[in-house]
Short mmCIF file of C-alpha atoms in Angstrom, two decimals:
data_model
loop_
_atom_site.label_atom_id
_atom_site.label_comp_id
_atom_site.label_asym_id
_atom_site.label_seq_id
_atom_site.Cartn_x
_atom_site.Cartn_y
_atom_site.Cartn_z
CA MET A 761 -13.52 59.48 15.54
CA PRO A 762 -11.40 60.52 12.44
CA VAL A 763 -11.10 58.16 9.51
CA PRO A 764 -8.45 56.45 8.80
CA VAL A 765 -6.65 57.99 5.79
CA PRO A 766 -4.43 54.98 3.81
CA HIS A 767 -1.72 54.09 3.10
CA PRO A 768 -1.22 55.39 -0.86
CA ARG A 769 1.91 52.41 -3.42
CA THR A 770 3.86 54.58 -6.03
CA ALA A 771 4.63 52.29 -8.99
CA VAL A 772 7.86 52.65 -9.91
CA LEU A 773 8.28 52.72 -13.25
CA PRO A 774 11.03 51.85 -16.13
CA HIS A 775 12.38 54.84 -17.49
CA GLN A 776 13.36 54.92 -21.66
CA ALA A 777 16.25 54.63 -22.58
CA GLY A 778 18.61 57.11 -21.58
CA PRO A 779 21.09 58.75 -19.31
CA ALA A 780 19.36 59.72 -16.47
CA ASP A 781 20.06 63.00 -14.65
CA SER A 782 19.63 64.90 -10.78
CA GLY A 783 16.37 64.67 -11.89
CA CYS A 784 15.59 61.51 -11.71
CA ALA A 785 15.89 61.02 -8.20
CA GLU A 786 14.73 64.69 -7.13
CA ASN A 787 11.43 63.97 -8.93
CA ALA A 788 11.60 58.97 -6.73
CA ARG A 789 12.39 61.10 -3.48
CA ALA A 790 9.10 63.27 -4.31
CA ALA A 791 7.10 60.47 -5.89
CA ALA A 792 7.47 58.54 -2.08
CA VAL A 793 6.30 61.21 0.25
CA GLY A 794 3.35 62.63 -2.33
CA MET A 795 4.67 66.05 -3.50
CA PRO A 796 4.22 67.05 -7.03
CA ALA A 797 7.06 66.34 -8.74
CA HIS A 798 9.47 69.30 -10.75
CA GLY A 799 11.35 68.03 -13.73
CA GLY A 800 11.76 65.08 -15.95
CA CYS A 801 13.17 61.68 -16.58
CA SER A 802 14.08 61.16 -19.49
CA GLY A 803 17.13 60.89 -21.83
CA ALA A 804 16.35 64.67 -23.50
CA GLY A 805 16.48 66.30 -19.75
CA PRO A 806 13.64 67.88 -18.16
CA LEU A 807 10.63 68.66 -19.95
CA PRO A 808 9.38 72.32 -19.81
CA ARG A 809 6.24 73.52 -16.95
CA ASP A 810 4.67 74.91 -19.27
CA LEU A 811 3.41 71.65 -21.36
CA PRO A 812 0.01 71.49 -22.19
CA ALA A 813 -1.18 67.79 -20.44
CA ALA A 814 -2.58 66.72 -24.13
CA GLU A 815 0.68 67.47 -24.59
CA LEU A 816 2.50 65.34 -21.68
CA PRO A 817 3.72 61.71 -22.30
CA ARG A 818 2.39 59.07 -20.95
CA PRO A 819 4.07 56.38 -18.98
CA VAL A 820 3.59 52.93 -19.99
CA VAL A 821 3.16 50.01 -17.79
CA ASP A 822 2.89 46.40 -17.69
CA GLY A 823 2.74 46.97 -21.16
CA ARG A 824 0.15 50.11 -21.95
CA THR A 825 0.67 53.43 -21.74
CA ALA A 826 -1.47 55.25 -18.55
CA ALA A 827 -3.87 57.35 -19.68
CA ARG A 828 -3.50 60.98 -19.93
CA PRO A 829 -4.05 63.44 -16.81
CA PRO A 830 -7.67 65.23 -16.63
CA ALA A 831 -8.38 68.93 -18.87
CA GLY A 832 -7.15 71.34 -15.44
CA HIS A 833 -4.95 68.96 -13.64
CA ALA A 834 -1.45 70.79 -13.24
CA PRO A 835 1.69 69.44 -15.01
CA GLY A 836 3.30 68.54 -12.09
CA ALA A 837 0.84 67.70 -9.37
CA THR A 838 0.42 63.96 -8.44
CA THR A 839 -2.97 62.26 -9.22
CA GLU A 840 -5.26 60.50 -6.77
CA PRO A 841 -2.65 57.30 -4.83
CA VAL A 842 -3.39 53.07 -5.62
CA THR A 843 -4.92 52.06 -2.46
CA SER A 844 -4.38 48.40 -1.24
CA ALA A 845 -6.30 46.65 -2.19
CA THR A 846 -8.49 46.62 2.38
CA SER A 847 -8.54 50.44 1.44
CA GLU A 848 -12.20 52.36 1.27
CA ALA A 849 -10.69 53.66 -2.73
CA PRO A 850 -13.26 56.54 -4.21
CA ALA A 851 -12.86 54.17 -7.49
CA ALA A 852 -11.71 50.92 -8.00
CA ALA A 853 -8.69 50.94 -9.03
CA ASP A 854 -8.11 50.28 -12.59
CA PRO A 855 -6.38 46.39 -12.88
CA SER A 856 -4.84 47.40 -16.01
CA THR A 857 -2.54 49.47 -14.61
CA ALA A 858 -2.02 48.19 -11.18
CA ALA A 859 1.23 46.19 -10.11
CA VAL A 860 0.97 42.37 -9.68
CA GLU A 861 3.35 41.28 -7.21
CA PRO A 862 4.44 37.58 -6.87
CA ARG A 863 3.72 35.28 -4.37
CA PRO A 864 5.94 33.96 -2.71
CA GLU A 865 6.33 30.36 -3.17
CA PRO A 866 6.49 27.83 0.15
CA PRO A 867 10.13 26.23 0.42
CA ALA A 868 10.31 22.69 -0.13
CA GLN A 869 9.94 20.95 3.23
CA GLY A 870 12.80 19.75 4.07
CA LEU A 871 14.83 17.03 6.96
CA THR A 872 13.32 17.62 10.70
CA LEU A 873 15.77 16.87 14.07
CA LEU A 874 14.73 16.00 17.19
CA LEU A 875 17.60 16.14 19.78
CA ILE A 876 16.79 14.49 22.51
CA GLY A 877 19.15 16.36 26.20
CA GLU A 878 18.86 16.97 29.97
CA ASP A 879 20.88 20.55 28.97
CA PRO A 880 18.88 22.89 27.30
CA ASN A 881 21.78 24.66 26.05
CA ASN A 882 23.03 22.74 23.38
CA HIS A 883 23.98 24.13 21.23
CA VAL A 884 23.80 22.73 17.66
CA PRO A 885 25.80 23.87 14.76
CA GLU A 886 22.85 25.04 11.64
CA MET A 887 22.49 21.97 9.54
CA TRP A 888 21.43 21.26 5.71
CA ASP A 889 19.75 18.67 3.61
CA TRP A 890 20.40 17.02 -0.08
CA ALA A 891 19.23 19.80 -1.85
CA GLY A 892 20.41 22.80 0.00
CA ARG A 893 17.86 23.31 2.54
CA LYS A 894 18.28 23.82 6.53
CA VAL A 895 17.06 21.08 8.98
CA ARG A 896 14.71 21.62 10.87
CA LEU A 897 15.44 21.17 14.54
CA ARG A 898 13.18 20.07 17.48
CA THR A 899 14.32 20.01 21.35
CA ALA A 900 13.36 18.08 24.30
CA ARG A 901 14.37 17.26 27.92
CA ASN A 902 13.14 13.81 28.30
CA LEU A 903 11.03 10.75 26.69
CA THR A 904 7.18 12.94 27.80
CA GLU A 905 7.96 15.42 26.37
CA ALA A 906 9.73 13.89 22.76
CA GLU A 907 7.05 11.43 22.46
CA ARG A 908 4.93 14.14 22.30
CA LEU A 909 7.07 16.45 19.92
CA LEU A 910 7.88 12.93 18.25
CA THR A 911 5.27 13.35 14.07
CA ASP A 912 5.14 11.98 10.94
CA ASP A 913 7.86 14.12 9.65
CA VAL A 914 10.75 14.27 12.67
CA HIS A 915 13.37 11.99 10.32
CA CYS A 916 16.56 11.58 12.40
CA ILE A 917 16.67 12.46 16.15
CA LEU A 918 19.33 12.80 18.05
CA LEU A 919 19.75 11.47 21.09
CA ASP A 920 22.15 12.72 23.32
CA LEU A 921 23.68 10.65 26.10
CA THR A 922 25.82 12.76 27.57
CA PRO A 923 26.31 12.92 31.94
CA ALA A 924 24.95 16.39 32.07
CA GLU A 925 27.24 19.78 33.95
CA PRO A 926 27.33 19.30 37.85
CA THR A 927 25.45 21.15 39.39
CA GLY A 928 25.85 20.45 43.05
CA ARG A 929 22.78 19.29 43.66
CA GLU A 930 22.47 15.92 42.38
CA ASP A 931 22.71 14.58 46.62
CA ARG A 932 19.44 16.61 46.99
CA ASP A 933 17.56 16.24 43.19
CA PRO A 934 16.38 12.23 43.10
CA PRO A 935 17.24 10.42 39.53
CA ARG A 936 14.52 11.00 36.58
CA GLY A 937 13.33 7.82 35.17
CA ASP A 938 12.42 8.62 32.04
CA GLY A 939 15.46 11.48 31.95
CA PRO A 940 18.24 10.64 28.37
CA GLY A 941 20.98 10.63 30.84
CA GLY A 942 20.88 6.55 31.47
CA ARG A 943 21.39 7.17 35.56
CA GLY A 944 20.53 3.82 37.02
CA GLY A 945 20.71 0.54 35.85
CA ASP A 946 20.50 0.18 32.15
CA GLU A 947 22.32 2.15 30.34
CA LEU A 948 21.08 2.97 27.30
CA ALA A 949 17.93 2.41 28.97
CA ALA A 950 16.40 5.09 27.41
CA LEU A 951 17.93 4.59 24.06
CA ARG A 952 15.75 1.68 24.63
CA ALA A 953 13.26 3.28 24.23
CA VAL A 954 13.18 5.50 22.09
CA LEU A 955 13.45 2.71 19.69
CA ARG A 956 10.59 1.13 20.59
CA MET A 957 8.81 5.17 20.37
CA ALA A 958 9.71 6.34 17.61
CA PRO A 959 10.26 2.91 15.24
CA ALA A 960 10.28 4.40 11.40
CA GLN A 961 13.35 7.13 13.00
CA ALA A 962 16.85 7.15 12.53
CA VAL A 963 18.75 7.15 14.83
CA LEU A 964 21.68 9.03 16.15
CA VAL A 965 23.71 8.55 19.52
CA LEU A 966 25.49 11.86 20.84
CA THR A 967 28.41 10.79 23.32
CA CYS A 968 31.44 12.25 24.13
CA GLU A 969 35.41 10.53 22.99
CA THR A 970 35.50 8.60 26.13
CA ASP A 971 32.70 7.15 26.53
CA ALA A 972 33.10 5.09 22.59
CA GLU A 973 32.40 1.14 24.29
CA ARG A 974 29.51 2.74 24.97
CA ALA A 975 28.13 4.40 21.39
CA ALA A 976 29.58 1.51 20.56
CA GLU A 977 27.14 -0.53 21.59
CA ALA A 978 24.69 2.00 21.36
CA VAL A 979 25.13 1.05 17.83
CA ARG A 980 24.64 -2.92 17.89
CA VAL A 981 21.19 -1.86 20.22
CA GLY A 982 19.83 -0.35 16.53
CA ALA A 983 21.09 3.03 16.95
CA GLN A 984 22.40 3.79 13.41
CA ASP A 985 25.63 5.83 13.97
CA TYR A 986 26.87 7.93 16.58
CA LEU A 987 28.45 10.95 16.95
CA PHE A 988 31.47 12.51 19.44
CA ARG A 989 30.19 16.20 21.19
CA ASP A 990 34.28 16.87 21.26
CA GLU A 991 34.09 16.57 17.16
CA LEU A 992 30.70 17.90 16.62
CA ASP A 993 29.31 21.08 13.98
CA GLY A 994 28.07 21.74 11.10
CA LYS A 995 29.76 19.23 8.12
CA VAL A 996 29.75 16.49 9.91
CA LEU A 997 26.50 17.04 12.24
CA SER A 998 24.25 16.53 8.30
CA ARG A 999 26.64 14.68 6.60
CA ALA A 1000 26.15 12.09 9.86
CA VAL A 1001 21.63 12.94 9.81
CA ARG A 1002 21.73 12.37 5.85
CA TYR A 1003 23.26 8.71 6.27
CA ALA A 1004 21.38 8.23 9.36
CA VAL A 1005 18.13 9.12 7.41
CA GLU A 1006 18.97 7.31 4.07
CA ARG A 1007 20.58 4.28 5.73
CA LYS A 1008 17.08 4.17 7.82
CA ARG A 1009 14.86 3.89 4.55
CA ALA A 1010 17.05 1.00 3.61
CA ASP A 1011 16.93 -0.87 6.89
CA LEU A 1012 12.89 -0.31 6.61
CA ALA A 1013 13.13 -1.59 3.22
CA GLN A 1014 15.13 -4.79 4.11
CA ARG A 1015 13.15 -5.31 6.88
CA GLN A 1016 9.18 -5.39 4.28
CA LEU A 1017 11.48 -7.16 1.58
CA THR A 1018 12.24 -10.27 4.22
CA GLU A 1019 8.51 -10.24 5.07
CA SER A 1020 7.32 -10.40 2.30
CA ARG A 1021 10.11 -12.90 1.90
CA LEU A 1022 8.42 -14.36 4.85
CA ARG A 1023 4.53 -14.41 3.86
CA ALA A 1024 5.39 -15.79 0.51
CA GLN A 1025 7.24 -18.12 2.55
CA GLU A 1026 4.09 -18.95 4.19
CA ASN A 1027 1.58 -19.29 1.07
CA ALA A 1028 3.70 -20.59 -0.61
CA ARG A 1029 3.79 -23.92 2.23
CA LEU A 1030 -0.33 -22.88 2.91
CA GLU A 1031 -0.72 -22.65 -1.56
CA ARG A 1032 1.52 -27.03 -1.85
CA GLY A 1033 -2.07 -27.99 1.38
CA LEU A 1034 -4.32 -26.17 -1.21
CA LEU A 1035 -2.86 -27.92 -3.52
CA PRO A 1036 -1.12 -31.88 -2.60
CA THR A 1037 0.15 -33.95 -4.56
CA PRO A 1038 -2.40 -37.08 -5.61
CA LEU A 1039 -2.49 -40.14 -4.31
CA LEU A 1040 -3.06 -41.83 -7.22
CA ASP A 1041 -0.68 -44.77 -7.23
CA GLY A 1042 -1.49 -47.96 -9.80
CA SER A 1043 -5.07 -46.82 -10.74
CA GLU A 1044 -4.70 -46.39 -14.13
CA LEU A 1045 -6.25 -42.83 -13.89
CA ARG A 1046 -4.74 -40.16 -15.44
CA PHE A 1047 -4.79 -36.59 -13.67
CA ALA A 1048 -4.50 -32.91 -14.52
CA ALA A 1049 -5.36 -29.39 -12.28
CA CYS A 1050 -5.80 -26.32 -12.89
CA TYR A 1051 -5.61 -23.29 -10.11
CA ARG A 1052 -6.23 -19.20 -10.56
CA PRO A 1053 -6.79 -17.53 -7.90
CA GLY A 1054 -8.84 -14.42 -8.98
CA ARG A 1055 -7.76 -11.48 -6.69
CA SER A 1056 -5.03 -9.67 -8.28
CA ARG A 1057 -1.45 -10.56 -7.56
CA ALA A 1058 -2.57 -13.70 -4.88
CA LEU A 1059 -0.98 -17.46 -4.49
CA LEU A 1060 -3.79 -18.58 -2.67
CA GLY A 1061 -8.11 -18.56 -2.69
CA GLY A 1062 -10.59 -20.41 -1.49
CA ASP A 1063 -10.61 -23.13 -3.84
CA PHE A 1064 -9.63 -26.57 -2.27
CA TYR A 1065 -9.30 -30.22 -4.61
CA ASP A 1066 -7.93 -33.61 -3.82
CA THR A 1067 -7.75 -36.65 -5.38
CA VAL A 1068 -6.85 -40.61 -3.86
CA ARG A 1069 -6.95 -43.66 -4.35
CA THR A 1070 -7.96 -46.36 -1.30
CA PRO A 1071 -6.60 -49.95 -0.51
CA ASP A 1072 -9.72 -51.50 -2.79
CA GLY A 1073 -9.19 -49.98 -5.93
CA THR A 1074 -11.61 -47.22 -5.38
CA VAL A 1075 -10.42 -44.24 -6.57
CA HIS A 1076 -12.45 -40.75 -5.07
CA ALA A 1077 -11.64 -36.36 -6.28
CA MET A 1078 -13.38 -33.50 -4.40
CA ILE A 1079 -13.50 -30.40 -5.56
CA GLY A 1080 -14.71 -27.31 -3.28
CA ASP A 1081 -14.92 -23.68 -2.67
CA VAL A 1082 -15.44 -21.68 0.61
CA CYS A 1083 -17.22 -18.31 -0.09
CA GLY A 1084 -15.30 -15.89 -0.17
CA HIS A 1085 -11.21 -14.62 -1.28
CA GLY A 1086 -8.35 -14.54 0.98
CA PRO A 1087 -6.28 -16.26 3.11
CA ASP A 1088 -8.59 -17.19 5.78
CA GLU A 1089 -10.39 -19.13 3.60
CA ALA A 1090 -7.34 -20.06 1.86
CA ALA A 1091 -6.56 -21.93 4.74
CA LEU A 1092 -10.49 -23.09 5.80
CA GLY A 1093 -10.19 -24.82 2.93
CA VAL A 1094 -6.78 -25.83 3.25
CA GLU A 1095 -8.37 -27.31 6.54
CA LEU A 1096 -12.08 -28.58 4.08
CA ARG A 1097 -9.40 -30.71 2.19
CA ILE A 1098 -7.14 -32.78 4.80
CA ALA A 1099 -10.12 -33.17 6.75
CA TRP A 1100 -11.92 -35.60 3.28
CA ARG A 1101 -8.34 -37.29 2.64
CA ALA A 1102 -8.04 -38.56 6.32
CA LEU A 1103 -12.09 -39.24 6.30
CA THR A 1104 -11.58 -41.15 2.95
CA PHE A 1105 -8.81 -43.06 3.67
CA ALA A 1106 -11.13 -43.61 7.09
CA GLY A 1107 -13.84 -45.43 4.42
CA LEU A 1108 -16.08 -42.71 4.61
CA TYR A 1109 -18.37 -41.66 1.29
CA GLY A 1110 -21.24 -39.89 0.99
CA ASP A 1111 -23.41 -39.01 2.96
CA GLU A 1112 -21.45 -39.85 6.34
CA LEU A 1113 -18.51 -38.03 5.32
CA LEU A 1114 -20.11 -34.77 4.19
CA ALA A 1115 -21.90 -34.54 7.31
CA THR A 1116 -18.87 -34.67 9.13
CA LEU A 1117 -17.94 -32.86 6.83
CA GLN A 1118 -19.96 -29.94 7.58
CA LYS A 1119 -19.38 -30.20 11.26
CA VAL A 1120 -15.85 -29.89 10.88
CA LEU A 1121 -16.63 -26.05 9.15
CA GLU A 1122 -19.43 -25.69 11.92
CA ASN A 1123 -16.52 -25.52 14.65
CA GLU A 1124 -13.57 -23.86 12.44
CA ARG A 1125 -15.31 -21.48 10.37
CA PRO A 1126 -14.86 -17.72 11.91
CA ASP A 1127 -18.05 -16.39 10.89
CA ASP A 1128 -21.47 -17.76 10.56
CA GLU A 1129 -22.34 -17.29 7.23
CA ILE A 1130 -19.59 -18.37 5.83
CA PHE A 1131 -20.13 -21.92 3.31
CA ALA A 1132 -18.85 -24.07 1.22
CA THR A 1133 -19.47 -25.26 -1.86
CA LEU A 1134 -18.67 -29.33 -2.49
CA CYS A 1135 -18.10 -32.01 -5.15
CA THR A 1136 -17.48 -35.75 -4.30
CA VAL A 1137 -16.76 -38.10 -6.60
CA ASP A 1138 -15.89 -42.41 -6.29
CA ILE A 1139 -14.56 -44.49 -9.29
CA SER A 1140 -14.92 -47.74 -9.09
CA GLU A 1141 -11.66 -49.88 -9.64
CA ASP A 1142 -12.81 -50.76 -12.57
CA GLY A 1143 -14.05 -47.40 -14.40
CA HIS A 1144 -16.82 -48.13 -15.22
CA ARG A 1145 -18.79 -46.35 -11.94
CA ALA A 1146 -18.77 -44.15 -10.95
CA GLY A 1147 -20.78 -42.53 -7.94
CA VAL A 1148 -21.94 -38.13 -7.12
CA CYS A 1149 -22.56 -36.06 -4.48
CA LEU A 1150 -23.56 -32.52 -5.26
CA ALA A 1151 -22.89 -30.34 -2.06
CA GLY A 1152 -24.55 -26.70 -3.22
CA HIS A 1153 -21.44 -27.80 -6.99
CA PRO A 1154 -21.96 -26.51 -9.97
CA ALA A 1155 -22.37 -30.55 -11.54
CA PRO A 1156 -19.76 -32.27 -13.62
CA LEU A 1157 -18.93 -32.54 -17.71
CA LEU A 1158 -18.66 -36.05 -18.81
CA ALA A 1159 -17.35 -37.21 -21.94
CA ARG A 1160 -17.29 -40.43 -22.98
CA ALA A 1161 -15.92 -41.84 -26.20
CA GLY A 1162 -17.64 -40.81 -29.78
CA GLU A 1163 -20.00 -38.17 -27.54
CA GLN A 1164 -20.43 -34.81 -26.81
CA PRO A 1165 -19.41 -33.49 -23.59
CA GLU A 1166 -22.21 -33.57 -21.43
CA LEU A 1167 -23.60 -32.52 -17.39
CA LEU A 1168 -24.57 -34.50 -14.92
CA PRO A 1169 -27.98 -34.17 -13.27
CA TYR A 1170 -27.27 -31.82 -10.74
CA GLU A 1171 -31.81 -32.38 -9.85
CA PHE A 1172 -30.34 -34.71 -6.68
CA GLY A 1173 -28.17 -32.81 -5.20
CA GLY A 1174 -27.66 -30.98 -1.76
CA PRO A 1175 -27.57 -27.89 0.21
CA ALA A 1176 -23.55 -26.48 0.23
CA LEU A 1177 -22.25 -27.24 3.49
CA GLY A 1178 -22.64 -24.84 6.43
CA LEU A 1179 -25.87 -23.60 5.23
CA LEU A 1180 -28.82 -26.47 6.78
CA PRO A 1181 -27.39 -29.02 10.68
CA GLU A 1182 -29.41 -31.30 9.02
CA ALA A 1183 -28.85 -31.42 5.44
CA ARG A 1184 -28.52 -34.76 3.39
CA TRP A 1185 -26.23 -35.41 -0.08
CA PRO A 1186 -27.62 -38.18 -2.10
CA ARG A 1187 -25.32 -40.23 -4.16
CA ARG A 1188 -26.37 -40.35 -7.78
CA GLN A 1189 -24.90 -43.67 -9.05
CA VAL A 1190 -23.41 -42.85 -13.26
CA GLU A 1191 -21.97 -45.48 -15.70
CA LEU A 1192 -18.73 -43.95 -16.77
CA GLY A 1193 -18.21 -46.54 -20.12
CA ALA A 1194 -14.81 -48.33 -20.69
CA ALA A 1195 -12.77 -44.59 -22.14
CA TRP A 1196 -14.05 -41.44 -20.77
CA SER A 1197 -12.50 -37.41 -19.21
CA LEU A 1198 -14.03 -36.10 -16.09
CA LEU A 1199 -13.71 -32.70 -15.63
CA MET A 1200 -14.53 -30.81 -12.15
CA TYR A 1201 -14.13 -27.45 -12.13
CA THR A 1202 -15.85 -24.35 -9.42
CA ASP A 1203 -17.57 -22.02 -10.23
CA GLY A 1204 -15.44 -18.91 -11.27
CA LEU A 1205 -14.87 -21.01 -14.95
CA ILE A 1206 -19.17 -20.44 -15.30
CA GLU A 1207 -18.90 -16.81 -13.68
CA GLY A 1208 -16.78 -14.91 -16.65
CA ARG A 1209 -18.18 -12.74 -19.19
CA ILE A 1210 -19.17 -12.75 -22.44
CA GLY A 1211 -17.72 -9.88 -24.28
CA GLU A 1212 -18.51 -5.59 -22.76
CA GLY A 1213 -22.11 -7.16 -21.93
CA THR A 1214 -23.53 -8.19 -18.57
CA ALA A 1215 -24.52 -11.97 -19.75
CA ARG A 1216 -21.57 -15.07 -18.39
CA LEU A 1217 -20.65 -18.10 -19.97
CA GLY A 1218 -22.40 -19.91 -17.73
CA GLN A 1219 -22.74 -23.87 -17.78
CA ASP A 1220 -23.72 -24.14 -21.48
CA GLY A 1221 -21.20 -22.17 -22.84
CA MET A 1222 -18.08 -24.26 -21.23
CA THR A 1223 -19.58 -26.54 -22.15
CA GLU A 1224 -19.57 -26.46 -25.46
CA LEU A 1225 -15.92 -23.92 -25.65
CA VAL A 1226 -14.58 -27.24 -23.66
CA ALA A 1227 -16.23 -29.26 -26.62
CA ARG A 1228 -14.89 -27.23 -29.30
CA GLN A 1229 -11.25 -28.07 -27.23
CA MET A 1230 -11.28 -31.80 -27.38
CA ALA A 1231 -12.72 -31.66 -31.02
CA SER A 1232 -9.35 -29.90 -31.43
CA GLY A 1233 -7.06 -32.67 -30.20
CA LEU A 1234 -6.51 -30.99 -26.86
CA THR A 1235 -6.11 -33.72 -23.45
CA GLY A 1236 -4.45 -33.18 -19.54
CA ASP A 1237 -3.27 -29.87 -18.62
CA GLU A 1238 -2.95 -28.33 -22.28
CA LEU A 1239 -6.99 -28.94 -22.84
CA LEU A 1240 -7.72 -27.37 -18.72
CA GLU A 1241 -5.06 -24.20 -19.82
CA ALA A 1242 -6.43 -23.42 -23.14
CA SER A 1243 -9.93 -23.68 -21.57
CA VAL A 1244 -9.04 -21.27 -18.79
CA ARG A 1245 -7.44 -19.18 -21.59
CA GLU A 1246 -10.20 -18.97 -23.50
CA VAL A 1247 -12.32 -18.27 -20.56
CA ARG A 1248 -10.42 -15.25 -19.60
CA ALA A 1249 -10.39 -13.97 -22.87
CA LEU A 1250 -14.10 -13.72 -23.29
CA ASN A 1251 -13.48 -11.90 -20.25
CA GLY A 1252 -12.29 -10.01 -21.29
CA GLY A 1253 -9.45 -10.24 -18.43
CA GLU A 1254 -8.35 -11.13 -15.55
CA LEU A 1255 -11.38 -13.48 -13.68
CA THR A 1256 -12.42 -12.09 -11.00
CA ASP A 1257 -13.68 -15.39 -8.82
CA ASP A 1258 -11.15 -18.14 -7.67
CA VAL A 1259 -11.01 -20.73 -10.37
CA ALA A 1260 -9.88 -24.51 -10.20
CA VAL A 1261 -10.18 -27.25 -12.76
CA LEU A 1262 -9.89 -30.59 -11.88
CA LEU A 1263 -9.40 -33.45 -15.01
CA LEU A 1264 -9.51 -37.37 -14.98
CA ASP A 1265 -8.82 -39.90 -18.66
CA ARG A 1266 -9.88 -43.44 -18.68
CA ARG A 1267 -8.58 -44.49 -22.19
#
């Protein structure tokens, strides 16, 4: 079979300064057809034919001087042509002399318009977006085709609601249920279907000028705007498409803002349930609390607490922690807190109260692996004694007047709620004294890191930290805020776990 001959490429060299003559044009035409040149192109006139090859001026290509022709080469003869990269050349081309053709950059993607109309001959003028790029057009005869063509890169839909031209077959052809023409009961059924199908795309309605009432109704239903076919041109359609796209973006942004506000309100209501107002009327005890969720920008966490005073004068306090972080854990914490308050007012405390709370947890938790730790304290009416129950929770910190703060014993505690079905939680009696401060906290306060290593603050570090803050004269809310702030500073930033701290004082 014959071997294909590669087509040569001709590199056009820059002319030297000087007037052009007819030899340039003739040489260019000769080079284009692969014939030898017969004259020079410099401003000094044609080169003499008998000039030796070694004395011929060398052309400059891409800033470099080309090699001289080999000895014995005819002055006017052409050298080997430069072939394309895919052709088989006798020798590899010198990259220093190859002309590099710049690749064209792909055009930036503009807007895409999807036209839905039964008339296949619908003429839509050319449109341009904000940057002067041509708007791409897709056409669909009905909603079935439109759903197939509706992709994420479609920005706007133009729905043609004008009736199709009569063909004389209306009596023989059954009405098409998915067509946009609106035949049937609801004239805007197609528009409603498009709005359901494309909630993120802008929608324009195209109709006749005599059908202005239906066009206005289409906007009330959900379309961004409407256009009349009689006044349709490129400028009007381009402006309408751009306006519809921007209005749709504004509507989506407003909807997201509204949803964010509603979520914030729901979170605030849930937070009020999670962080209740203490009921201590008639008690001489002072109450303070501090709460910090561990999630970034979150309002809620799985920690919860509460304090109430029953009619017999006993003050009951509780703090707990549902494993995990998020709204589900927060909701479960609210349920446990409300159940604890109701059971406390009903007269339950100690082991009986915690056993009932475990039943609530087992029925309300979304997963059998969810558990909760809890610490309950009931303080006598005179404020000198307290009963403490621990369900897998860190022991409270007690600071008596004139003494260093110390942790209450933990060994008498029981397991976390939700771990053992038949668990028991003994109640330990503690002498408080005449003046004291009782600090209850979740493990988020003691699990923060110290410096850049893996060491944790721990209960001992927390005890020293709180003792130092108390020695400086801080009490109440100021004591809690300063302690949490120092724990965060030691951790090097926000704590990963939720933190809840409750403080009861008797002076």
